[in-house]
Each structure stands twice: as structure tokens, then as C-alpha cells.
PDB file of C-alpha atoms in Angstrom:
ATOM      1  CA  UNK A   1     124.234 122.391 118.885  1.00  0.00           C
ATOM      2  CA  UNK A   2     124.289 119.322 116.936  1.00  0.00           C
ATOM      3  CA  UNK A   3     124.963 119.345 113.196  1.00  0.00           C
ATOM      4  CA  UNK A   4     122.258 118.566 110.778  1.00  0.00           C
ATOM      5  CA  UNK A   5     123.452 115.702 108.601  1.00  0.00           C
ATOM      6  CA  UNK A   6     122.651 116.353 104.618  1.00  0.00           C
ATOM      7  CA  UNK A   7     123.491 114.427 102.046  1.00  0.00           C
ATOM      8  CA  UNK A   8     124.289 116.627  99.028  1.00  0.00           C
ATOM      9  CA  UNK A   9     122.803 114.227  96.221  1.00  0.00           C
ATOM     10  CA  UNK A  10     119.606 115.083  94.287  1.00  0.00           C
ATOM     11  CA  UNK A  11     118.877 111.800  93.829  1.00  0.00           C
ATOM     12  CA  UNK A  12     115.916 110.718  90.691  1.00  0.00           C
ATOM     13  CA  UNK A  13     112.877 109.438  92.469  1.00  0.00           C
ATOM     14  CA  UNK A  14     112.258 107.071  95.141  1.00  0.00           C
ATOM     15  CA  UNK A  15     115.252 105.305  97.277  1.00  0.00           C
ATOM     16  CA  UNK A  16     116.430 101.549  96.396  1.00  0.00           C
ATOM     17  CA  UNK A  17     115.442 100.503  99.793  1.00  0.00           C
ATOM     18  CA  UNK A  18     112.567 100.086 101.469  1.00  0.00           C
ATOM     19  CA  UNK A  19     111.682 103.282 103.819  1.00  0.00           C
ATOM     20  CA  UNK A  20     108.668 103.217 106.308  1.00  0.00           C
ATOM     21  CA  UNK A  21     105.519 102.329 104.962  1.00  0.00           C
ATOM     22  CA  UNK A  22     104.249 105.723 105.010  1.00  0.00           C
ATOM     23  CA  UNK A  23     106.911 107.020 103.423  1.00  0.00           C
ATOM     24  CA  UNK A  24     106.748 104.268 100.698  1.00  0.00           C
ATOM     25  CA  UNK A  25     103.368 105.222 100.462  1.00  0.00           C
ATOM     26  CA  UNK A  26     103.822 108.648  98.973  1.00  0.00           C
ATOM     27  CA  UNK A  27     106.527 107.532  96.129  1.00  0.00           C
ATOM     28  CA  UNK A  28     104.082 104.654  95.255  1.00  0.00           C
ATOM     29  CA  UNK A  29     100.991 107.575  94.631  1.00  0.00           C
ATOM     30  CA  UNK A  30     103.620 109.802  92.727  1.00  0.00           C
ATOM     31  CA  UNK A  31     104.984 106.840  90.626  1.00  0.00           C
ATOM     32  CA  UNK A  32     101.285 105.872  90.311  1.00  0.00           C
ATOM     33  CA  UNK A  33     100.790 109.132  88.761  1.00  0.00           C
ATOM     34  CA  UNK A  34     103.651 109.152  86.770  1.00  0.00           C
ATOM     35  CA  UNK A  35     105.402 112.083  88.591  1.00  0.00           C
ATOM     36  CA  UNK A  36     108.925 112.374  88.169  1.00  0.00           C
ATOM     37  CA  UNK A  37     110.212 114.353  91.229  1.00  0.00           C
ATOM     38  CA  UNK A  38     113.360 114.641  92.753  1.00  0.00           C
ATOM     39  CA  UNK A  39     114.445 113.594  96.788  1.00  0.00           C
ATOM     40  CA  UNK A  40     117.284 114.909  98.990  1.00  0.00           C
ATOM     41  CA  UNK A  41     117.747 112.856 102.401  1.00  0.00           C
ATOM     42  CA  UNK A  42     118.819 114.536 105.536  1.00  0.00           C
ATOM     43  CA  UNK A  43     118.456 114.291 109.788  1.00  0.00           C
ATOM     44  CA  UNK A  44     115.034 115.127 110.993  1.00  0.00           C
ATOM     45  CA  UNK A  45     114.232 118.582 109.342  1.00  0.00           C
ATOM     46  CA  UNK A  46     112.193 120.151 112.312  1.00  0.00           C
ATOM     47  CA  UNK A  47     112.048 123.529 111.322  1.00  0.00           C
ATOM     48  CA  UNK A  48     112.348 125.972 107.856  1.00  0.00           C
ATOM     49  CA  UNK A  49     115.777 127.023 108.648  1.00  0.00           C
ATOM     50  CA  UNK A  50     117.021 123.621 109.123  1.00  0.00           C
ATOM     51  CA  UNK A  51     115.718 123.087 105.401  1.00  0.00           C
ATOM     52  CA  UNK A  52     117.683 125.920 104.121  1.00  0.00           C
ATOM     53  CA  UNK A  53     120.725 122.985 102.933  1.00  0.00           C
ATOM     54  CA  UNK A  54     117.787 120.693 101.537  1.00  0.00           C
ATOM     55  CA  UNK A  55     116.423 123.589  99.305  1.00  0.00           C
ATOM     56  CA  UNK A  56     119.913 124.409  98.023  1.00  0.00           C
ATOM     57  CA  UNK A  57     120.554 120.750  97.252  1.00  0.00           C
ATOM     58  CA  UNK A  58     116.759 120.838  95.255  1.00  0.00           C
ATOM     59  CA  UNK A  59     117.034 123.786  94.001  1.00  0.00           C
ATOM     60  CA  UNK A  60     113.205 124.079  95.365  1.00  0.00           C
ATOM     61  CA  UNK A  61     111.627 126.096  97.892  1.00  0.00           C
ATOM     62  CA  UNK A  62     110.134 124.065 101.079  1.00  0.00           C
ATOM     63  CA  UNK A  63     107.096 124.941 101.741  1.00  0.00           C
ATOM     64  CA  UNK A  64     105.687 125.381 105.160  1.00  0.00           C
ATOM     65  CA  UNK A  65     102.906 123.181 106.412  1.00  0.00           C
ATOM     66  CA  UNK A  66     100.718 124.332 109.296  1.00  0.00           C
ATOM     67  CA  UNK A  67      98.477 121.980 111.074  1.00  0.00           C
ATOM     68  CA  UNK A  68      95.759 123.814 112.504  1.00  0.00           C
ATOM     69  CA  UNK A  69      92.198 123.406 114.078  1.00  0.00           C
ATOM     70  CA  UNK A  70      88.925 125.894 115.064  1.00  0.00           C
ATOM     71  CA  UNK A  71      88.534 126.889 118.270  1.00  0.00           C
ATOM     72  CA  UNK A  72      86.256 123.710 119.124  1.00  0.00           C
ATOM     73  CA  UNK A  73      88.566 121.326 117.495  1.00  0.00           C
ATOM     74  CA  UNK A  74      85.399 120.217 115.138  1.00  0.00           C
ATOM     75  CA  UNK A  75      87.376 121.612 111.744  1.00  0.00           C
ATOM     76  CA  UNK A  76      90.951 121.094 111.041  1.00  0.00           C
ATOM     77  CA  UNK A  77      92.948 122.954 107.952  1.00  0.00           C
ATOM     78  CA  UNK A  78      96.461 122.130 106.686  1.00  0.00           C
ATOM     79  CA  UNK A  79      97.756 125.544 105.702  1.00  0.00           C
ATOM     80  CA  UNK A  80     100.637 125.610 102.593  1.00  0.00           C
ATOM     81  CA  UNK A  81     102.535 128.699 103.532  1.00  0.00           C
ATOM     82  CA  UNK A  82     105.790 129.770 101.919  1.00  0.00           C
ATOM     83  CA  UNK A  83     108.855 128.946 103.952  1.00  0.00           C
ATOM     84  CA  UNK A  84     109.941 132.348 104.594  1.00  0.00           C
ATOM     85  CA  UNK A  85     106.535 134.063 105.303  1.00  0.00           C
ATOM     86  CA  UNK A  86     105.191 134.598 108.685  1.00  0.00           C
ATOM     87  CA  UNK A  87     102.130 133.148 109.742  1.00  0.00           C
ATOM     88  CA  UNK A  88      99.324 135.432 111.383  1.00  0.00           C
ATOM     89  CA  UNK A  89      95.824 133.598 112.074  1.00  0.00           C
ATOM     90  CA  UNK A  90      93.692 137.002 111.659  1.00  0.00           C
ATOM     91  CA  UNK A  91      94.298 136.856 108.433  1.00  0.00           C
ATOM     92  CA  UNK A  92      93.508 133.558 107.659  1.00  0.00           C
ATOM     93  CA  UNK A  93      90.447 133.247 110.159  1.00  0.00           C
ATOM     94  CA  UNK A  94      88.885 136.213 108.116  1.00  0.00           C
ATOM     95  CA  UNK A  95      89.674 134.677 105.083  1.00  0.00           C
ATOM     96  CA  UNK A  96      87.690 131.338 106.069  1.00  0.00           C
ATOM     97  CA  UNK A  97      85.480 132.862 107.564  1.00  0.00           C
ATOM     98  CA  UNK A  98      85.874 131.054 111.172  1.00  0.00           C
ATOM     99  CA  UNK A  99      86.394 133.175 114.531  1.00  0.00           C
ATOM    100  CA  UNK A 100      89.934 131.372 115.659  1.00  0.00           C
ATOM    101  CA  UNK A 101      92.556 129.318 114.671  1.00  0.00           C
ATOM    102  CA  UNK A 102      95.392 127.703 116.242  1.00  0.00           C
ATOM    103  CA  UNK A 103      97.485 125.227 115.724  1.00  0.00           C
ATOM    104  CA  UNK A 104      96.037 121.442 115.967  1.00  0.00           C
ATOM    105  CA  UNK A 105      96.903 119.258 118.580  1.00  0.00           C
ATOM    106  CA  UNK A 106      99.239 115.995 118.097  1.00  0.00           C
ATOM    107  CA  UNK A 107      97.319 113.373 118.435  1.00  0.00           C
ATOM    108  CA  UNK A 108      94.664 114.725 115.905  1.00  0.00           C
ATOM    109  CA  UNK A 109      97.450 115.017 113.082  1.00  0.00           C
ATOM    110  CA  UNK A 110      98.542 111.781 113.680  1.00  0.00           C
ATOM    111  CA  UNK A 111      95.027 110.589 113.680  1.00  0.00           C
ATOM    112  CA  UNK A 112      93.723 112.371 110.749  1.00  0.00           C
ATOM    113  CA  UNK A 113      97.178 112.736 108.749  1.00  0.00           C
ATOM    114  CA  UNK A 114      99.222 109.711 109.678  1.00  0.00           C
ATOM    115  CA  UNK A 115     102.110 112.174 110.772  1.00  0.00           C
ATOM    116  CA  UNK A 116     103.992 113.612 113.655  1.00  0.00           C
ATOM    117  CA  UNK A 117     105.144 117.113 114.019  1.00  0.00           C
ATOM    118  CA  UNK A 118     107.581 118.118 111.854  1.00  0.00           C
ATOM    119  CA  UNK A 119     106.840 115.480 109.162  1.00  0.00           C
ATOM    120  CA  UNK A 120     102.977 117.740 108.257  1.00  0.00           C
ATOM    121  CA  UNK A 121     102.688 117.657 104.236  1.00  0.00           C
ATOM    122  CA  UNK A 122     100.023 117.766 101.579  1.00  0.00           C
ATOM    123  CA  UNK A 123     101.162 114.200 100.700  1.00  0.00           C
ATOM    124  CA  UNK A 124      99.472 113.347 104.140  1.00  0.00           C
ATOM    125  CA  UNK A 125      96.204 113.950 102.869  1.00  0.00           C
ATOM    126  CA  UNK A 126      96.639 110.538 101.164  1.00  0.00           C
ATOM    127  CA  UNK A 127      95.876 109.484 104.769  1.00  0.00           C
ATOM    128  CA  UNK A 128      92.563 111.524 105.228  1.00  0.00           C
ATOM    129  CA  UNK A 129      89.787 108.858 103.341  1.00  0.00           C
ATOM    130  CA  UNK A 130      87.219 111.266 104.599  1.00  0.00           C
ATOM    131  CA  UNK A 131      88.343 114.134 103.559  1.00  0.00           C
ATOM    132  CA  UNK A 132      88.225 115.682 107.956  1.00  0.00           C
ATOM    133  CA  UNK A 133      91.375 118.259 106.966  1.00  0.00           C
ATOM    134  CA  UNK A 134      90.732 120.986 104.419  1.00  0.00           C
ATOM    135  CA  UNK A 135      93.664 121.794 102.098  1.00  0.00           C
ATOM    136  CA  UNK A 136      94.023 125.885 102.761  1.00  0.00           C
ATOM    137  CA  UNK A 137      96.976 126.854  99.794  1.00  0.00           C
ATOM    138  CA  UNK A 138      98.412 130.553  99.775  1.00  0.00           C
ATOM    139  CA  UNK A 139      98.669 131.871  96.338  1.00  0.00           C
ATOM    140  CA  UNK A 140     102.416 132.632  96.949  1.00  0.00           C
ATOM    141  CA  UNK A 141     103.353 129.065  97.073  1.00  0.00           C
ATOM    142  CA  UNK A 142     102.338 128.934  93.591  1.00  0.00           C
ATOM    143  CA  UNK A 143     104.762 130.966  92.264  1.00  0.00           C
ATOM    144  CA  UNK A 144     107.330 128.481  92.085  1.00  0.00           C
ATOM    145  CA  UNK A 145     108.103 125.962  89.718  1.00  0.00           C
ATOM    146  CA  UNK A 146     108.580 123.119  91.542  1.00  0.00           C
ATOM    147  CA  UNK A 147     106.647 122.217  95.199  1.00  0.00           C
ATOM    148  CA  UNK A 148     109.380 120.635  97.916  1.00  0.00           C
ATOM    149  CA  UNK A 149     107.907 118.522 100.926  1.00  0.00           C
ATOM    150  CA  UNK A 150     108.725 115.971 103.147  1.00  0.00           C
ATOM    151  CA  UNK A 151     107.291 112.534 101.437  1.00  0.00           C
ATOM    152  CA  UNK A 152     105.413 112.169 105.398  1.00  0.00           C
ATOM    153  CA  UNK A 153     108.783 111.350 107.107  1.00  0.00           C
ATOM    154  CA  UNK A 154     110.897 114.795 107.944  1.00  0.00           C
ATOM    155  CA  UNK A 155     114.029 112.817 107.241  1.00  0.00           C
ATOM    156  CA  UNK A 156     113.825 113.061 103.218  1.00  0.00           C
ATOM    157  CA  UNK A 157     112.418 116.077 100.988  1.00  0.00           C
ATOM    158  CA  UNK A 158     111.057 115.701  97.469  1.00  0.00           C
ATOM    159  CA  UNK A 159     110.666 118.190  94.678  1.00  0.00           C
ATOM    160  CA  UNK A 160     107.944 117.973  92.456  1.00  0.00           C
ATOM    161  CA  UNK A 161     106.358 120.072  89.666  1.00  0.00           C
ATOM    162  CA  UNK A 162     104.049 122.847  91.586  1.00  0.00           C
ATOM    163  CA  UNK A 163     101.297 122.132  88.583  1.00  0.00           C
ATOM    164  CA  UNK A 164     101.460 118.343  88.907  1.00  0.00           C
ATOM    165  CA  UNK A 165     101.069 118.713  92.542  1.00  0.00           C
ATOM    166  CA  UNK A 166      98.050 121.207  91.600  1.00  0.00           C
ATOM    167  CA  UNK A 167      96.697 118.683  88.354  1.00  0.00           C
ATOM    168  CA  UNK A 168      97.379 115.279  89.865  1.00  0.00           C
ATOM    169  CA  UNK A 169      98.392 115.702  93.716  1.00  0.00           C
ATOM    170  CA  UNK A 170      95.902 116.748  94.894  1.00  0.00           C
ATOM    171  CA  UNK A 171      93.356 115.331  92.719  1.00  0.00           C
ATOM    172  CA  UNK A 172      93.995 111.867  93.535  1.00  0.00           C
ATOM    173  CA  UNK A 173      94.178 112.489  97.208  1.00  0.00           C
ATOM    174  CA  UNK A 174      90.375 113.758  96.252  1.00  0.00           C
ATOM    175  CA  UNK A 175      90.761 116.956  98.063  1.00  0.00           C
ATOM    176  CA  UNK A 176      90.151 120.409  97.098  1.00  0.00           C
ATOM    177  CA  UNK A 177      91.971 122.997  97.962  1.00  0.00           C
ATOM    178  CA  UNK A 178      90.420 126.759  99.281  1.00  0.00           C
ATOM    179  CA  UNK A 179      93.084 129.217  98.351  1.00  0.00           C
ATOM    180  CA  UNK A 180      93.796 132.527 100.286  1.00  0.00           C
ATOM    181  CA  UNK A 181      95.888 135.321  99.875  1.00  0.00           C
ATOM    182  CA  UNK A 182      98.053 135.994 103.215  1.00  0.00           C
ATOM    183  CA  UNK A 183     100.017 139.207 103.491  1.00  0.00           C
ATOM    184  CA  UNK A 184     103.947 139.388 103.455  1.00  0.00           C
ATOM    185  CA  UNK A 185     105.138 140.673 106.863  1.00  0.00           C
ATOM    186  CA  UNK A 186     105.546 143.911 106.087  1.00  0.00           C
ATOM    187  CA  UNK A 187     102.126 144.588 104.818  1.00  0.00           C
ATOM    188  CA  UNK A 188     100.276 142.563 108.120  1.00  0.00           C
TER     189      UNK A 188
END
């Protein structure tokens, strides 16, 4: 197995140097907004366990971001999960009150998010103009103090202020988010 490449700075806001315009475009909404947040760059960070390093650099919790679509691909949902917590669509579906779930297809994220997989974030709703995904939140991820996600690109994290992602975020991306409550494992 290869090694994942991290480097161990927890650098103040966005890099000197150009990144992809994407990417540029997420520290130009936070600085818009007057977050301050913090970044940690790494290798592509496909998976939660690969961001185990990244979170001990932040000193954040990543949270995990689920792309995911009804059964006629007519609604799509981007699910904020807690890193560690396992995902089981029952619980959601009954929730939102839609018969199935499962997980959206490429090309539609990319389409409606302006991401590939790997790279899915609530900073790609700055993408969605009309508002096609619907922010789904789970309470738990609220816990923490501070919010980490990739900034659209999986090869940098950020860490931001959970309520200024709540109070500002989201606001300015003009979505709103439902919020659920999904059991922990043991309780599913």
C-alpha cells in the first residue's frame, strides 16, 4: 500500500498560491464571509480512515459526506454524517419520508455539485444555483466545535466553526438544511 502524504502544518486560511478554481472558490465565499478557518493539505483523502492524520493535525472531526439520490433519480440529498458513524438508509428514508435511497451516481454530483467522488462537501452546494440537492445534517455532527471538510478538492481539509458553518455557510449558499437524527450502530 502506498503511503498517504500529510503535511503536519495547520496552516491560517487559504494557501499563497493559486489552487483550482473550485477550490479557490470556497476560500473566496469563506473570506467573503469573514470566516477564519484553518486548512491541512494532504494526498487525495478517499476515505474516513485516510483522514484520521488530517483530523489530528486540525484538531477537528471530518465529517462524512454522502451523495445520495431517490430511487428515480428525480431528488438528490447530501447527507452530513459523523465520520465514525455507520450509515443505514432505513433510517434516513423514514426520516424523509421517501421509500429508497442510495447513493447518487457520478455524473449527477459532478453535474449538480461541481465534484468528484471523494471530494463531496457542503461547500459544494456553492455550486447548486438551483438549489436540486437538499442539505440532510445529522444532529451528531453538531456536537462539535469546529466542522472539517474538504474545500471541494479531497487533497486539502479545512476547519471551520460548526456555528459559522450553521449562521453563514449555509446561508449564503441559500440552502436549508432538514436535520435528522440517525442512530449510533449499536442502537440500529
Amino acid at each position: 500500500m502506498d503511503e498517504f502524504y500529510l503535511d503536519n502544518t495547520k496552516y491560517e486560511g487559504r494557501p499563497d498560491a493559486p489552487r483550482s478554481p473550485i477550490e479557490d472558490a470556497c476560500y473566496d465565499l469563506l473570506d467573503s464571509l469573514e470566516i477564519s478557518y484553518f486548512r491541512a493539505d494532504h494526498d487525495p483523502a478517499m476515505t474516513i480512515p485516510m483522514c484520521h492524520g488530517v483530523e489530528a493535525v486540525l484538531q477537528t472531526e471530518i465529517c462524512k459526506n454522502l451523495f445520495l439520490c431517490n430511487r428515480r433519480k428525480t431528488v438528490f440529498y447530501l447527507l452530513l454524517i459523523r465520520g465514525d458513524k455507520v450509515f443505514k438508509t432505513k433510517f434516513l428514508s423514514a426520516q424523509l419520508g421517501c421509500s429508497r435511497l442510495s447513493f447518487g451516481e457520478e455524473a449527477d454530483m459532478e453535474r449538480l455539485l461541481g465534484v468528484q467522488p471523494g471530494s463531496a462537501t457542503v461547500l459544494g452546494l456553492i455550486n447548486d444555483k438551483e438549489n436540486d440537492v437538499q442539505l440532510v445534517i445529522d444532529r451528531s455532527v453538531l456536537q462539535n466545535e469546529r466542522f472539517g471538510c474538504h474545500p471541494c478538492k479531497n487533497t486539502s481539509t479545512v476547519s471551520i466553526l460548526t456555528a459559522d458553518v450553521l449562521d453563514k455557510v449555509i446561508p449564503a449558499m441559500r440552502h436549508t438544511p432538514i436535520f435528522v437524527d440517525l442512530p449510533e450502530e449499536e442502537n440500529a
